[in-house]
PDB file of C-alpha atoms in Angstrom:
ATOM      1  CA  UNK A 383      10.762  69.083 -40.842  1.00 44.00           C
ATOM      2  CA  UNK A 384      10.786  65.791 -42.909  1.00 48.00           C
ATOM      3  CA  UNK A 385       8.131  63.148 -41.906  1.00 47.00           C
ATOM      4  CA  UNK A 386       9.613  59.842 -40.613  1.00 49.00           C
ATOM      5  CA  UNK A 387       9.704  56.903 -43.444  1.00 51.00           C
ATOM      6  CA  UNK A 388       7.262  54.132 -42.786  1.00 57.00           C
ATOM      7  CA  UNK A 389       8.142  51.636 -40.562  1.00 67.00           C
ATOM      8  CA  UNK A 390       7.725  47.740 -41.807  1.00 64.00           C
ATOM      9  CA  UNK A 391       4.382  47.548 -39.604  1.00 67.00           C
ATOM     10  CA  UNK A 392       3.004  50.548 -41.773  1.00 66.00           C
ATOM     11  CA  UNK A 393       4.532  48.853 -45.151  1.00 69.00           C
ATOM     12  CA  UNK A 394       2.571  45.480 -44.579  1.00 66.00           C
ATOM     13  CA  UNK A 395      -0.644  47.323 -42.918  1.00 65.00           C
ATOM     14  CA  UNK A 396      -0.911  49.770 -46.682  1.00 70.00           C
ATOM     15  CA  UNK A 397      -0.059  46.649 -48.568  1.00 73.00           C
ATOM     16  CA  UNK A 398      -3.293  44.417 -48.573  1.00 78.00           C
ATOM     17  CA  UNK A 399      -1.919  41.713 -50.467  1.00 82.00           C
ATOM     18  CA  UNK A 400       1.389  41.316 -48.477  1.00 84.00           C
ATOM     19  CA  UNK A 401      -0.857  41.408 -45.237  1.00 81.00           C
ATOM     20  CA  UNK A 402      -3.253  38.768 -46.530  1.00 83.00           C
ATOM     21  CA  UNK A 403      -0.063  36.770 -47.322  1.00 87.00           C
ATOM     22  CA  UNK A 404       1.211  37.026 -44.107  1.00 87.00           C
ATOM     23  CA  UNK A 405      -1.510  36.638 -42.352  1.00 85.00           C
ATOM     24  CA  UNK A 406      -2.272  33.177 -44.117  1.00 87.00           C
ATOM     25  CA  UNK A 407       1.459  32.134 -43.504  1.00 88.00           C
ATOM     26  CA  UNK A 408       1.172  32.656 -39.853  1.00 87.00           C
ATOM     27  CA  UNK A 409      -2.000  30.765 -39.754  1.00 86.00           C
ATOM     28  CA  UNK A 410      -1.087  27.671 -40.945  1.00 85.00           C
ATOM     29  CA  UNK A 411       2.425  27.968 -39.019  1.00 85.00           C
ATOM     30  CA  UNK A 412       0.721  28.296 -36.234  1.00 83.00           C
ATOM     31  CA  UNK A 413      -1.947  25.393 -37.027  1.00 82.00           C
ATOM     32  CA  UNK A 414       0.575  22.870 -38.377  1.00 80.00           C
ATOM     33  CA  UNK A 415       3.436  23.011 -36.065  1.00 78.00           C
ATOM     34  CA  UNK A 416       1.588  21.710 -33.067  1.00 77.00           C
ATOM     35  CA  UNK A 417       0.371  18.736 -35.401  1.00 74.00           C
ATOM     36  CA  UNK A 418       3.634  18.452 -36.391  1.00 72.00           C
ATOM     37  CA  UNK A 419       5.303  18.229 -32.921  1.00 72.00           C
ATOM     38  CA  UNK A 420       2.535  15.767 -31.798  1.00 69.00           C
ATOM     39  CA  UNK A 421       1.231  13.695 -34.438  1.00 64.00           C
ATOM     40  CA  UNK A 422       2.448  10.495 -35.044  1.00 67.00           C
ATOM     41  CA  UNK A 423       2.369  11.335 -38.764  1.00 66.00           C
ATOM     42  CA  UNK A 424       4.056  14.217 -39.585  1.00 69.00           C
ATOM     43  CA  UNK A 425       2.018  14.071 -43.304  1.00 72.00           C
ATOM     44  CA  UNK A 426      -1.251  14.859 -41.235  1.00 75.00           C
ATOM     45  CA  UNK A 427       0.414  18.111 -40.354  1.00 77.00           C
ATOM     46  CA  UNK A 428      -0.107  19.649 -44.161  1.00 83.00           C
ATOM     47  CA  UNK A 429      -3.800  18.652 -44.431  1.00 85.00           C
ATOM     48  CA  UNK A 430      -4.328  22.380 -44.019  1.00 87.00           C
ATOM     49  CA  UNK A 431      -2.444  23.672 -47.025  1.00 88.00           C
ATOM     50  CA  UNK A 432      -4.186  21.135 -49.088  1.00 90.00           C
ATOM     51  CA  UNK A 433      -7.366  22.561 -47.897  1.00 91.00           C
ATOM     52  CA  UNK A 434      -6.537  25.975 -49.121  1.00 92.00           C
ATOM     53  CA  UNK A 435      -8.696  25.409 -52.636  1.00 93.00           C
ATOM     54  CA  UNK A 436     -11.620  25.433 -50.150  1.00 93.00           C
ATOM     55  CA  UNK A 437     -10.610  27.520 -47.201  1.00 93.00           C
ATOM     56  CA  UNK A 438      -9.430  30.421 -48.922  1.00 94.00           C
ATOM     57  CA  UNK A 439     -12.736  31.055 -51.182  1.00 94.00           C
ATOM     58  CA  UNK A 440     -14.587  30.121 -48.022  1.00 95.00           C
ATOM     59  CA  UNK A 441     -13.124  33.360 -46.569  1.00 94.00           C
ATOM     60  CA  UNK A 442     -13.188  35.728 -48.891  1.00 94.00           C
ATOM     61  CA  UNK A 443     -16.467  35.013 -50.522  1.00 95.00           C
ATOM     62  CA  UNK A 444     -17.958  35.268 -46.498  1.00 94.00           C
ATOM     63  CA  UNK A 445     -15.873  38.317 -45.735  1.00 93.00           C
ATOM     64  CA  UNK A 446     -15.966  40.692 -48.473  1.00 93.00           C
ATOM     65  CA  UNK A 447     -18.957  39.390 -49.853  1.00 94.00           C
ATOM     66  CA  UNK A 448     -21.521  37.736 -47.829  1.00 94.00           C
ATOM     67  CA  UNK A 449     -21.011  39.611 -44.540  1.00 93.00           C
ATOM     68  CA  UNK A 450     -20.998  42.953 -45.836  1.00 92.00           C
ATOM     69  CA  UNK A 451     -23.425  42.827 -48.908  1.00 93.00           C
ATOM     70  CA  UNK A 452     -26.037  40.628 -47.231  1.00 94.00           C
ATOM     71  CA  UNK A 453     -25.492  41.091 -43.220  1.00 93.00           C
ATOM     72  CA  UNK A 454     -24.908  44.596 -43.047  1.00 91.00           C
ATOM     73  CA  UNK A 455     -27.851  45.579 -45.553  1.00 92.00           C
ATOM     74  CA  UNK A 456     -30.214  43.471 -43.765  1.00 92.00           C
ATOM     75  CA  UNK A 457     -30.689  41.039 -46.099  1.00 94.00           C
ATOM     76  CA  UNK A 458     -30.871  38.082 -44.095  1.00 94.00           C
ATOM     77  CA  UNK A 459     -32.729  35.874 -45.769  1.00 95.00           C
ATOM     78  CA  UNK A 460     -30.304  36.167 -48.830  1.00 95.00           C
ATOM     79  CA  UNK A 461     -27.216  35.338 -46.551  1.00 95.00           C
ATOM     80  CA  UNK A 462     -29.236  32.469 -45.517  1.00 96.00           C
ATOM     81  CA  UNK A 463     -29.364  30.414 -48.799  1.00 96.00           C
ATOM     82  CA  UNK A 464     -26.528  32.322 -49.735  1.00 95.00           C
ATOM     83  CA  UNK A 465     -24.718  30.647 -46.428  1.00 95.00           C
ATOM     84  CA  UNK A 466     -26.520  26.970 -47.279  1.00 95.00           C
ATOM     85  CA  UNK A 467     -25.207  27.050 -50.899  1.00 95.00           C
ATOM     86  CA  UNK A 468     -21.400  28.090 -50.223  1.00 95.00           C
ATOM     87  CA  UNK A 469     -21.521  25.935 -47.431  1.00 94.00           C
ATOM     88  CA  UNK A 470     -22.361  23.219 -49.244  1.00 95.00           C
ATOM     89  CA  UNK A 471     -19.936  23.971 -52.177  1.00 95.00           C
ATOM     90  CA  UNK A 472     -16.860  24.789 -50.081  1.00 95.00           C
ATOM     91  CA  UNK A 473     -17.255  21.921 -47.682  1.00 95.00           C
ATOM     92  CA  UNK A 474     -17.442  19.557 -51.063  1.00 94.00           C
ATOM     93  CA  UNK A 475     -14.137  20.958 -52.343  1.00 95.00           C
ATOM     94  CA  UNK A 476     -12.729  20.220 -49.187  1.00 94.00           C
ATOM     95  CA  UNK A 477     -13.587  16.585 -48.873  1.00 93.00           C
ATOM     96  CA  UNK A 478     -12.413  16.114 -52.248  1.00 93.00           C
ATOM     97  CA  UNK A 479      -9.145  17.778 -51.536  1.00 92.00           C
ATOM     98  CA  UNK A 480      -8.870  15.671 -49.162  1.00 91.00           C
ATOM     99  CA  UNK A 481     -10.156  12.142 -50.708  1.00 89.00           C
ATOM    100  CA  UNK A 482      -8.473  13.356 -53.903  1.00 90.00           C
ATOM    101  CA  UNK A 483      -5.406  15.436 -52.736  1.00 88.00           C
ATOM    102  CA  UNK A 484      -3.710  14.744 -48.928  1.00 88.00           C
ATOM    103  CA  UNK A 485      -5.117  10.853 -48.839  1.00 86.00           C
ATOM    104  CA  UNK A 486      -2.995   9.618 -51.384  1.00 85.00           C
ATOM    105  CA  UNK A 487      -0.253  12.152 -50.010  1.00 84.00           C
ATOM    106  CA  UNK A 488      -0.143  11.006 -46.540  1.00 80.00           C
ATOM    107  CA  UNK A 489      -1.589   7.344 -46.340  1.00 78.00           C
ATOM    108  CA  UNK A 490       1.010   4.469 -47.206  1.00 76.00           C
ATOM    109  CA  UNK A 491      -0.113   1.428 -49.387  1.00 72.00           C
ATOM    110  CA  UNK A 492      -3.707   0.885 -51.254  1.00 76.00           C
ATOM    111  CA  UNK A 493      -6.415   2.523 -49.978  1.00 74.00           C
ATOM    112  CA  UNK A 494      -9.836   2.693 -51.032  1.00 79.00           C
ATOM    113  CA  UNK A 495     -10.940   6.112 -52.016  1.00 80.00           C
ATOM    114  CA  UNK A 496     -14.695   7.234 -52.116  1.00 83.00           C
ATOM    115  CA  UNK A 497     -16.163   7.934 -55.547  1.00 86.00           C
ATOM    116  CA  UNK A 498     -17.589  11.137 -57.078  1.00 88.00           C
ATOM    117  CA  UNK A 499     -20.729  10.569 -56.566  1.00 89.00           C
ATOM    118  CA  UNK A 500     -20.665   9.427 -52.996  1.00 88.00           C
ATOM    119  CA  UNK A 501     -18.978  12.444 -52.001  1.00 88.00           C
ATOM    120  CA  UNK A 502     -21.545  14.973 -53.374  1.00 90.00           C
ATOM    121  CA  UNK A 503     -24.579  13.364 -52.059  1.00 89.00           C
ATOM    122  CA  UNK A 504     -23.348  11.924 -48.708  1.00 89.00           C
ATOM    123  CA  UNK A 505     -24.750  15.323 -47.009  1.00 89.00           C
ATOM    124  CA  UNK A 506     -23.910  13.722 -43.557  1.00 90.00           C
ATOM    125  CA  UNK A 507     -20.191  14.025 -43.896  1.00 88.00           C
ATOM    126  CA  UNK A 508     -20.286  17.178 -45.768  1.00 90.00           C
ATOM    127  CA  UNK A 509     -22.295  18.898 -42.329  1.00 89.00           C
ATOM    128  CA  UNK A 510     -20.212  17.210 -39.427  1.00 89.00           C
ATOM    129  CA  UNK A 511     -16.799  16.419 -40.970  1.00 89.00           C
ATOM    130  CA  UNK A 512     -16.131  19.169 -43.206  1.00 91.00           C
ATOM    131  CA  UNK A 513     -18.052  22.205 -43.032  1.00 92.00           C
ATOM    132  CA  UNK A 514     -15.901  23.634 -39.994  1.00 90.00           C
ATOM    133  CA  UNK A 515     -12.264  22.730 -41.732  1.00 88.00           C
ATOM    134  CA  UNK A 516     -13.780  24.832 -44.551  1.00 91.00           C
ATOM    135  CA  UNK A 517     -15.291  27.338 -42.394  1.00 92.00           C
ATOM    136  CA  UNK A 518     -12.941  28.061 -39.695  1.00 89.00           C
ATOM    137  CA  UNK A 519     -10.308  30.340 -41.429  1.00 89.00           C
ATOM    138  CA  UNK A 520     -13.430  32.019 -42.768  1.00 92.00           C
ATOM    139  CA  UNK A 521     -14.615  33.058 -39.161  1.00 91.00           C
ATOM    140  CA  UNK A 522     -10.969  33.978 -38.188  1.00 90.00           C
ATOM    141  CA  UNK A 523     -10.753  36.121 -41.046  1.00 90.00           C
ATOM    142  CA  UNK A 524     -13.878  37.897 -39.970  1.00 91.00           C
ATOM    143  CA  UNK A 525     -12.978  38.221 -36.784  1.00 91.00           C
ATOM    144  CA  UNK A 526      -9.838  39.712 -38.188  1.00 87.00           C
ATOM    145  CA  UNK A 527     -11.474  41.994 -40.052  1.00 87.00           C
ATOM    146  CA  UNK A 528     -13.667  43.102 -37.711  1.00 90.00           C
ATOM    147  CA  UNK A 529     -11.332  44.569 -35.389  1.00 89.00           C
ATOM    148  CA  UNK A 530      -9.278  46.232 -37.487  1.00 84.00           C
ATOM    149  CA  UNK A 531     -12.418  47.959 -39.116  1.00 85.00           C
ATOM    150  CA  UNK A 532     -13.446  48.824 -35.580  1.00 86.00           C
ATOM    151  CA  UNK A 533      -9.863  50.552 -35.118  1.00 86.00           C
ATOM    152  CA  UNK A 534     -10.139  52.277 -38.512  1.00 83.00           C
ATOM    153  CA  UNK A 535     -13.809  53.578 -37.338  1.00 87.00           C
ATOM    154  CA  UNK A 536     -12.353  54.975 -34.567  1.00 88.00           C
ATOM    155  CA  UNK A 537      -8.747  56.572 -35.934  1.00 86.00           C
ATOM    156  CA  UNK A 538     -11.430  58.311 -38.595  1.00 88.00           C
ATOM    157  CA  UNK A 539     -13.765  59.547 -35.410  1.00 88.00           C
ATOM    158  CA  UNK A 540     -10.978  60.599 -33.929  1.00 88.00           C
ATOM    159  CA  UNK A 541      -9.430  62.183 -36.979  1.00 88.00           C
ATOM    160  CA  UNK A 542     -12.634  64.367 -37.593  1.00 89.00           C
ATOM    161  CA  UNK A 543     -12.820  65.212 -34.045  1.00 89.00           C
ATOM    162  CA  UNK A 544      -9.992  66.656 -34.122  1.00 88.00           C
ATOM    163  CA  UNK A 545     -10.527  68.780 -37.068  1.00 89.00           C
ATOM    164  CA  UNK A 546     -13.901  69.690 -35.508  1.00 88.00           C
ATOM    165  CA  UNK A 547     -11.809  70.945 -32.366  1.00 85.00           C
ATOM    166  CA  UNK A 548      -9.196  72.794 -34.828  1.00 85.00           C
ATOM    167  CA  UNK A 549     -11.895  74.556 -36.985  1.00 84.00           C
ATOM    168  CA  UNK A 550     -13.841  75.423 -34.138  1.00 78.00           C
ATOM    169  CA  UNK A 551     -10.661  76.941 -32.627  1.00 76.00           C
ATOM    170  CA  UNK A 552      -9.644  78.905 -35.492  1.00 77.00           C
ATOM    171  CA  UNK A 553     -13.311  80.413 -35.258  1.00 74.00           C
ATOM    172  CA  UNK A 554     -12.883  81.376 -31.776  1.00 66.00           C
ATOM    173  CA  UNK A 555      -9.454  83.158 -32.782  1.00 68.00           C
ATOM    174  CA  UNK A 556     -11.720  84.945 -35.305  1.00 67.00           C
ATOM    175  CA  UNK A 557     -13.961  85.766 -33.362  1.00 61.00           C
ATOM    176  CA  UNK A 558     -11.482  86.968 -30.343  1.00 57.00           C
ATOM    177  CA  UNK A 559      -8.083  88.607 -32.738  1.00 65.00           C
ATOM    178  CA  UNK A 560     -10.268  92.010 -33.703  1.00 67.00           C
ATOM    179  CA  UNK A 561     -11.945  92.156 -30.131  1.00 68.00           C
ATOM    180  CA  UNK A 562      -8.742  91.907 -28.461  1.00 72.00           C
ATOM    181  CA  UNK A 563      -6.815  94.569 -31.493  1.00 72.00           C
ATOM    182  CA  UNK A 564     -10.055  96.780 -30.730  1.00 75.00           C
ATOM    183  CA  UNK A 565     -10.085  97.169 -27.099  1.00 77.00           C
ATOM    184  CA  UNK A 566      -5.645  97.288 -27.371  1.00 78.00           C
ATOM    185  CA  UNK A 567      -6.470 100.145 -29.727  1.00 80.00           C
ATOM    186  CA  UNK A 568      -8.970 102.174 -27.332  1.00 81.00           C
ATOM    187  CA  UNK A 569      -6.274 101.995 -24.914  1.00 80.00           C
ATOM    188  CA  UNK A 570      -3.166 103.052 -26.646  1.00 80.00           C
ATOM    189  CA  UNK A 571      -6.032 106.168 -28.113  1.00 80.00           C
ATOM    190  CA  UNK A 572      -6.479 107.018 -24.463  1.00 82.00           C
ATOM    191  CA  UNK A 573      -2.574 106.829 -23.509  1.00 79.00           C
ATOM    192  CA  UNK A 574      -2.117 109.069 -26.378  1.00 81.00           C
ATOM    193  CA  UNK A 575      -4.372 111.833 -25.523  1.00 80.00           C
ATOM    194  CA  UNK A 576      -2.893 111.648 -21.686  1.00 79.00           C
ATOM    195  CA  UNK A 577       0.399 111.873 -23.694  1.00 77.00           C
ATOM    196  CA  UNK A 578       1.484 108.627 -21.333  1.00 77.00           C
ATOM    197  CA  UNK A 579       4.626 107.467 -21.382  1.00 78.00           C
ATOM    198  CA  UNK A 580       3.501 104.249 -21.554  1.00 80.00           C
ATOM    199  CA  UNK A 581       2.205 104.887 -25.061  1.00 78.00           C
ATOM    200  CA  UNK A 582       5.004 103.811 -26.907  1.00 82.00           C
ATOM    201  CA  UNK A 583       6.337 100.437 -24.995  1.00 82.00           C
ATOM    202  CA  UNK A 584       2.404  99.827 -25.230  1.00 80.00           C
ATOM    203  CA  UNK A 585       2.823 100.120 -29.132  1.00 81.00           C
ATOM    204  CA  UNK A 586       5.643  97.841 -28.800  1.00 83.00           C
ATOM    205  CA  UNK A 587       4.164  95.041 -27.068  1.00 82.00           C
ATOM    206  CA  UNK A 588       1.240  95.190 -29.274  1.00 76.00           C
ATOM    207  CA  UNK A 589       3.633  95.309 -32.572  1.00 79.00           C
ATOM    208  CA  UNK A 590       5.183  91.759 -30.955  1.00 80.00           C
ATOM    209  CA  UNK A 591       2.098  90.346 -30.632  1.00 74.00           C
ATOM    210  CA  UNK A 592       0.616  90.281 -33.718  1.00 70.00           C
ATOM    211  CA  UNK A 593       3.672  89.565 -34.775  1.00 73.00           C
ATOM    212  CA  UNK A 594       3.715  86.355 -33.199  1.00 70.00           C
ATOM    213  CA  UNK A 595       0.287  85.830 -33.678  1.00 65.00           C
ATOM    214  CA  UNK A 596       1.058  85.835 -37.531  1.00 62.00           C
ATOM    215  CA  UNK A 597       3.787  83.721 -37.176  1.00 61.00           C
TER     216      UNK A 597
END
């Protein structure tokens, strides 16, 4: 019996980097078409994909890095200043993406634009304006990830479970195949010295047996 081909599910869920593309293609679909059905400037929509230079190592640097080579070992007070550095870091490439990148994309006429150096030490604006834009495909992502490693954690429980039932199973066939030929065995000796007629359809049924139990 052939095994079924893959479905598309299964194609995307082996292939990590078509499932991180996806998964960032539905995220900003899903962010920038309400913005684009209700703002009043349909530029304002695409601040998100010029964001990307500070969401996307936001992410990845929290979820394969931070989370699970800092949180998970316990080392908290690594992840802290590890936390206050990217933080800082990410939430400046935003706000220059944005000064830098969407402003001039999406605002009409002259505009002043904030210099270099105001925009690294004006810590204020960094915190409360763009630390969560940078941060919150980060925490979706983990959340993301998250569940599915739950549901891996528990397809491999329940894959060694099962081979903990199967072994254990095959032992108890062990264990019960020569006790059950043995006892068969005393009572086809004892139909044979009655000289039974049962002897031989007894021989029979015992033949068919172990010859299914082989098969």
């Amino acid at each position: 019996m052939t095994a079924s081909p893959p479905n598309l599910i299964d194609k995307i869920y082996n292939n990590r980097v078509l499932a991180h593309i996806l998964f960032w293609i539905i995220i900003l679909l899903v962010i920038s078409v309400p913005k684009l059905m209700f703002a009043k400037n349909s530029a304002f929509s695409l601040i998100d994909i010029f964001l990307l230079p500070a969401t996307l190592p936001a992410a990845y640097f929290l979820v394969y890095y931070q989370v699970p080579k800092l949180i998970y070992k316990k080392r908290f007070v690594a992840f802290f200043f590890s936390f206050i550095a990217s933080a800082y870091v990410f939430s400046l490439i935003a706000r220059i993406c944005t000064v830098y990148g969407f402003e001039p994309f999406a605002i009409e006429g002259e505009f002043e634009q904030e210099p270099i150096w105001e925009i690294v030490t004006d810590l204020k604006a960094l915190v409360f304006k763009y630390i969560t834009p940078a941060y919150l495909f980060a925490f979706l992502l983990l959340s993301v990830k998250m569940i599915k490693s739950h549901f891996e954690q528990k397809r491999k429980s329940d894959a060694l479970r099962n081979e903990k039932q199967r072994v254990e199973l095959n032992f108890l066939k062990a264990q019960i195949h020569p006790h059950f030929l043995f006892n068969t065995l005393n009572n086809l000796y004892a139909l044979t010295l009655k000289k039974s007629e049962q002897a031989p359809e007894t021989v029979l049924k015992l033949a068919d047996m172990l010859d299914y139990m082989l098969y």
